Amino acid sequence: MFKMPSSDPFTTVAVLRTMAAIDPDHPVVQSMSAVYWAGGDEAIERTLYRPQYFDKIVAWGGGPAINNVIKYLGPGIQLVSFDPKSSISMIGREVFASDETVADVAERVAADTCVFNQEACLASRFVFLETTDRAEARRFCAALLPRLGAERLFGSAVAPLPPTDIRDEIEVMGAMGDELEVFGRFDGRGVVLLWDEPVEFHPSNKVSNVVMVGSLDDAVRHVNVATQTIGVYPYARKPQLRDALAGAGAQRVCRVGTANGHVAGGPHDAMYPLARFVHWMGDDDILTADANAALPVATR
């Protein structure tokens, strides 16, 4: 059963209707339902969230949504949680080898940033750029900005504008002389923010925060259990960073520009979700003699 969110009560129904149009008698189609109720309605949830009906609850959303489900867990019913995540890019100083390299990497970072107009958890929001030269950082930001406005398979050239509170905060920070440099305008085609530290708000709607670091190792301190995907350039530096990133809580490291590529059945959010969605039963066929053979008696 799919509980549809108030933000999108249509997509699941459309998917199920399409499946039914293709093969209405398929067991998967016959066993699926899509319903809506206001999240947190105890009269409904206390009745439905029981192990005699379901053995798994798969939840995606913010802290309140996840915590609301947790109170219904108990023996026989488990939670598979997709918590809020953020993703980043780590770009080494090698990017400045040539203008062509800057342009190529900027395109790859933009591709990772614009996945579903930055609504996806795997979409890059922060770019840690290995340089202490602000002129170099500006050069990269200038190359990145126009690529955020490109039309893409999984992102539009013009996205919805960032929320008003984010726009106001950016304008205030810039006006106060906090050394925040803003590239672009709030026109839906993307904005690049250059600063020495990550901004405290959650960049969205094609807002990319480029952060200067002396070394990519310095960027690891900004990684935690909420960091999902990390795109790295140059690719040869992935193995050097991998252990530290895993220790900090990161869940995926990839080549920059490939964040939206997936391996079916692979790990996601530090787990194998497809394996957790099903109930596993072992069907053993072990020979009794092998399993219960008596141990030899020690003799003196």
Coordinates of C-alpha atoms in Angstrom, one line a residue:
M1 CA 0.0 0.0 0.0
F2 CA 1.3 3.5 -0.9
K3 CA 0.4 6.4 1.3
M4 CA 0.6 9.4 -1.0
P5 CA 2.0 12.6 0.3
S6 CA 0.0 15.8 0.4
S7 CA 2.7 17.4 -1.9
D8 CA 2.0 14.9 -4.7
P9 CA -1.2 12.9 -4.5
F10 CA -1.1 12.1 -8.3
T11 CA 2.1 10.4 -9.4
T12 CA 1.5 7.0 -7.6
V13 CA -2.0 6.8 -9.0
A14 CA -0.7 7.5 -12.5
V15 CA 1.9 4.8 -12.2
L16 CA -0.6 2.2 -10.9
R17 CA -3.1 3.1 -13.6
T18 CA -0.3 2.7 -16.3
M19 CA 0.6 -0.7 -14.8
A20 CA -3.1 -1.8 -14.8
A21 CA -3.4 -0.7 -18.4
I22 CA -0.5 -2.9 -19.4
D23 CA -1.4 -6.0 -17.4
P24 CA -4.4 -5.7 -15.0
D25 CA -4.2 -9.3 -13.9
H26 CA -0.5 -9.2 -12.9
P27 CA 0.0 -10.2 -9.2
V28 CA 2.0 -7.0 -8.5
V29 CA -0.8 -4.9 -9.9
Q30 CA -3.5 -6.8 -8.0
S31 CA -1.6 -6.4 -4.7
M32 CA -1.0 -2.6 -4.8
S33 CA -3.2 0.2 -3.6
A34 CA -2.7 4.0 -3.3
V35 CA -4.5 5.9 -0.6
Y36 CA -4.3 9.3 1.0
W37 CA -4.8 10.6 4.5
A38 CA -3.4 13.5 6.5
G39 CA -0.1 12.3 7.9
G40 CA -0.2 11.9 11.7
D41 CA -3.9 10.9 11.8
E42 CA -3.7 8.4 14.7
A43 CA -7.2 7.1 14.1
I44 CA -6.1 5.7 10.7
E45 CA -2.5 4.9 11.4
R46 CA -3.0 3.1 14.7
T47 CA -5.4 0.8 12.9
L48 CA -3.3 0.2 9.8
Y49 CA 0.3 0.1 11.2
R50 CA 0.0 -3.4 12.6
P51 CA 2.1 -6.5 11.9
Q52 CA -1.0 -8.5 10.9
Y53 CA -1.3 -6.2 7.9
F54 CA 2.3 -5.1 7.1
D55 CA 5.8 -6.3 8.1
K56 CA 7.6 -3.2 6.8
I57 CA 7.0 0.5 6.8
V58 CA 9.1 2.3 4.2
A59 CA 9.2 6.0 5.2
W60 CA 10.8 9.0 3.4
G61 CA 10.7 12.5 4.7
G62 CA 11.9 14.9 7.4
G63 CA 12.4 14.3 11.1
P64 CA 8.7 14.7 12.1
A65 CA 7.5 12.3 9.4
I66 CA 10.0 9.6 10.5
N67 CA 9.4 10.1 14.2
N68 CA 5.7 9.7 13.6
V69 CA 6.2 6.3 12.2
I70 CA 8.6 5.1 14.9
K71 CA 6.0 5.2 17.6
Y72 CA 4.1 2.4 15.8
L73 CA 7.1 0.0 15.5
G74 CA 7.2 -3.2 17.5
P75 CA 7.8 -6.9 17.2
G76 CA 6.8 -8.0 13.7
I77 CA 6.9 -4.6 12.0
Q78 CA 10.1 -2.9 10.9
L79 CA 11.0 0.6 9.6
V80 CA 13.0 1.2 6.4
S81 CA 13.8 4.8 6.7
F82 CA 15.1 7.2 4.0
D83 CA 16.2 10.2 6.0
P84 CA 16.8 13.7 4.6
K85 CA 20.2 13.8 2.8
S86 CA 22.5 16.3 1.2
S87 CA 25.2 15.7 -1.4
I88 CA 28.4 17.4 -2.3
S89 CA 31.2 17.7 -4.9
M90 CA 34.9 17.6 -4.1
I91 CA 37.0 19.2 -6.8
G92 CA 40.8 19.0 -6.6
R93 CA 43.2 21.7 -7.7
E94 CA 43.9 19.7 -10.9
V95 CA 40.7 21.3 -12.3
F96 CA 42.8 24.5 -13.1
A97 CA 45.2 22.7 -15.4
S98 CA 43.5 24.3 -18.5
D99 CA 40.4 26.3 -19.5
E100 CA 39.1 23.1 -21.1
T101 CA 39.4 21.2 -17.9
V102 CA 37.6 24.0 -16.0
A103 CA 34.7 23.9 -18.5
D104 CA 34.5 20.1 -18.5
V105 CA 34.4 19.8 -14.7
A106 CA 32.0 22.7 -14.4
E107 CA 29.6 20.9 -16.7
R108 CA 29.9 17.7 -14.7
V109 CA 29.2 19.6 -11.4
A110 CA 26.2 21.3 -13.0
A111 CA 24.9 17.9 -14.2
D112 CA 25.1 16.6 -10.6
T113 CA 23.5 19.8 -9.2
C114 CA 20.5 19.9 -11.5
V115 CA 19.1 16.4 -11.1
F116 CA 15.3 17.1 -10.7
N117 CA 16.2 20.7 -10.3
Q118 CA 18.2 19.9 -7.2
E119 CA 15.2 18.2 -5.5
A120 CA 16.9 14.8 -5.4
C121 CA 18.9 13.8 -2.4
L122 CA 21.8 12.9 -4.7
A123 CA 21.9 16.4 -6.2
S124 CA 25.1 18.3 -5.3
R125 CA 24.5 21.4 -3.2
F126 CA 28.0 22.2 -1.9
V127 CA 31.2 22.2 -4.1
F128 CA 34.4 22.1 -2.1
L129 CA 37.0 23.6 -4.4
E130 CA 40.7 23.0 -3.6
T131 CA 42.2 26.4 -3.9
T132 CA 43.1 29.4 -1.8
D133 CA 43.2 31.7 -4.8
R134 CA 40.0 33.6 -5.0
A135 CA 40.6 34.5 -8.6
E136 CA 40.7 30.8 -9.4
A137 CA 37.5 30.2 -7.5
R138 CA 35.8 33.0 -9.4
R139 CA 36.9 31.5 -12.6
F140 CA 35.3 28.2 -11.7
C141 CA 32.1 29.8 -10.5
A142 CA 31.9 31.8 -13.7
A143 CA 32.1 28.6 -15.7
L144 CA 29.6 26.8 -13.5
L145 CA 26.8 29.4 -13.6
P146 CA 25.8 29.1 -17.3
R147 CA 25.7 25.3 -17.1
L148 CA 23.2 25.4 -14.3
G149 CA 20.8 27.0 -16.8
A150 CA 21.1 24.2 -19.4
E151 CA 18.1 22.1 -20.4
R152 CA 18.7 18.5 -19.2
L153 CA 17.0 15.2 -19.3
F154 CA 16.3 15.3 -15.6
G155 CA 16.2 19.0 -15.1
S156 CA 14.7 22.1 -16.7
A157 CA 16.6 25.1 -18.0
V158 CA 14.4 27.3 -15.8
A159 CA 13.5 25.9 -12.4
P160 CA 11.1 27.2 -9.7
L161 CA 12.7 30.0 -7.8
P162 CA 14.4 29.3 -4.4
P163 CA 12.2 29.9 -1.4
T164 CA 11.8 33.4 -0.3
D165 CA 13.6 32.9 3.0
I166 CA 16.7 31.6 1.2
R167 CA 16.6 34.6 -1.3
D168 CA 16.3 37.0 1.6
E169 CA 19.2 35.4 3.5
I170 CA 21.5 35.5 0.5
E171 CA 20.7 39.2 -0.2
V172 CA 21.3 40.1 3.5
M173 CA 24.6 38.2 3.6
G174 CA 25.8 40.0 0.5
A175 CA 24.7 43.4 1.7
M176 CA 26.5 43.0 5.0
G177 CA 29.8 42.4 3.3
D178 CA 30.3 38.8 4.6
E179 CA 32.6 38.1 1.6
L180 CA 29.8 36.1 0.0
E181 CA 30.0 36.5 -3.7
V182 CA 26.8 35.9 -5.7
F183 CA 27.0 34.8 -9.4
G184 CA 23.7 34.9 -11.3
R185 CA 20.2 36.1 -10.5
F186 CA 17.1 34.7 -9.0
D187 CA 15.5 33.9 -12.3
G188 CA 15.3 30.1 -12.1
R189 CA 18.5 29.6 -14.2
G190 CA 20.7 29.0 -11.2
V191 CA 22.8 30.9 -8.7
V192 CA 26.4 30.2 -7.5
L193 CA 27.5 31.4 -4.1
L194 CA 31.2 31.7 -3.4
W195 CA 32.2 31.7 0.3
D196 CA 34.9 30.4 2.6
E197 CA 32.4 28.3 4.6
P198 CA 29.3 26.4 3.7
V199 CA 26.1 28.4 4.1
E200 CA 23.9 27.4 7.0
F201 CA 20.8 27.0 4.9
H202 CA 19.9 24.1 2.6
P203 CA 20.6 25.2 -1.1
S204 CA 17.8 24.3 -3.4
N205 CA 16.3 25.1 -6.8
K206 CA 19.7 25.2 -8.5
V207 CA 21.7 27.1 -5.9
S208 CA 25.3 25.9 -5.7
N209 CA 27.5 26.9 -2.8
V210 CA 31.2 26.8 -3.8
V211 CA 33.5 26.6 -0.8
M212 CA 37.2 27.2 -1.0
V213 CA 39.4 24.7 0.9
G214 CA 43.2 24.4 1.2
S215 CA 42.9 20.7 0.7
L216 CA 40.2 18.2 -0.1
D217 CA 41.1 16.6 3.3
D218 CA 39.8 19.8 4.9
A219 CA 36.4 19.2 3.4
V220 CA 35.9 15.9 5.2
R221 CA 35.0 17.7 8.4
H222 CA 31.8 18.9 6.6
V223 CA 30.8 15.3 5.9
N224 CA 28.4 13.5 8.2
V225 CA 25.7 10.8 8.3
A226 CA 23.4 13.1 6.3
T227 CA 25.9 13.2 3.4
Q228 CA 24.7 10.8 0.7
T229 CA 26.6 11.2 -2.6
I230 CA 30.0 12.7 -3.1
G231 CA 31.3 13.4 -6.6
V232 CA 35.1 13.6 -6.8
Y233 CA 37.5 15.1 -9.4
P234 CA 40.0 14.0 -10.3
Y235 CA 38.8 10.4 -10.2
A236 CA 42.2 9.1 -9.2
R237 CA 41.8 10.8 -5.8
K238 CA 38.7 8.8 -4.8
P239 CA 40.7 6.0 -3.2
Q240 CA 42.7 8.5 -1.1
L241 CA 39.5 10.1 0.3
R242 CA 37.3 7.0 0.5
D243 CA 38.2 5.7 4.0
A244 CA 38.0 9.2 5.6
L245 CA 34.7 9.9 3.9
A246 CA 33.2 6.5 5.0
G247 CA 34.4 7.1 8.6
A248 CA 32.7 10.5 8.6
G249 CA 29.4 8.9 7.6
A250 CA 29.2 9.4 3.8
Q251 CA 27.2 6.8 1.9
R252 CA 28.4 7.0 -1.7
V253 CA 31.4 8.3 -3.6
C254 CA 31.5 8.5 -7.4
R255 CA 33.0 10.3 -10.3
V256 CA 31.8 13.9 -10.5
G257 CA 29.1 14.1 -13.2
T258 CA 27.7 10.6 -12.5
A259 CA 25.6 11.1 -9.4
N260 CA 22.4 10.2 -11.2
G261 CA 23.8 6.9 -12.4
H262 CA 22.8 3.9 -10.4
V263 CA 23.4 0.1 -10.3
A264 CA 20.1 -1.7 -9.9
G265 CA 20.0 -3.4 -6.6
G266 CA 23.0 -1.6 -5.3
P267 CA 23.5 0.1 -1.9
H268 CA 21.6 3.3 -1.3
D269 CA 21.7 5.4 1.9
A270 CA 24.2 3.0 3.4
M271 CA 22.0 -0.1 3.0
Y272 CA 20.6 -2.5 0.4
P273 CA 17.0 -1.2 0.3
L274 CA 15.7 -3.8 -2.1
A275 CA 16.8 -6.6 0.1
R276 CA 15.2 -4.9 3.1
F277 CA 11.8 -4.5 1.3
V278 CA 11.1 -8.2 1.3
H279 CA 10.6 -10.9 4.0
W280 CA 13.4 -13.4 3.8
M281 CA 12.8 -17.1 4.7
G282 CA 15.6 -19.7 4.7
D283 CA 14.9 -23.1 3.1
D284 CA 17.7 -25.2 4.3
D285 CA 18.5 -28.8 3.2
I286 CA 21.3 -29.7 5.4
L287 CA 22.0 -33.4 6.0
T288 CA 21.2 -34.4 9.5
A289 CA 24.4 -36.4 9.9
D290 CA 26.5 -33.4 9.0
A291 CA 24.6 -31.0 11.3
N292 CA 24.3 -33.2 14.4
A293 CA 27.3 -35.4 14.2
A294 CA 28.7 -36.3 17.6
L295 CA 32.0 -34.9 18.4
P296 CA 34.8 -37.4 19.0
V297 CA 35.3 -38.4 22.6
A298 CA 38.7 -37.5 23.8
T299 CA 40.7 -40.5 25.2
R300 CA 43.6 -40.5 27.5

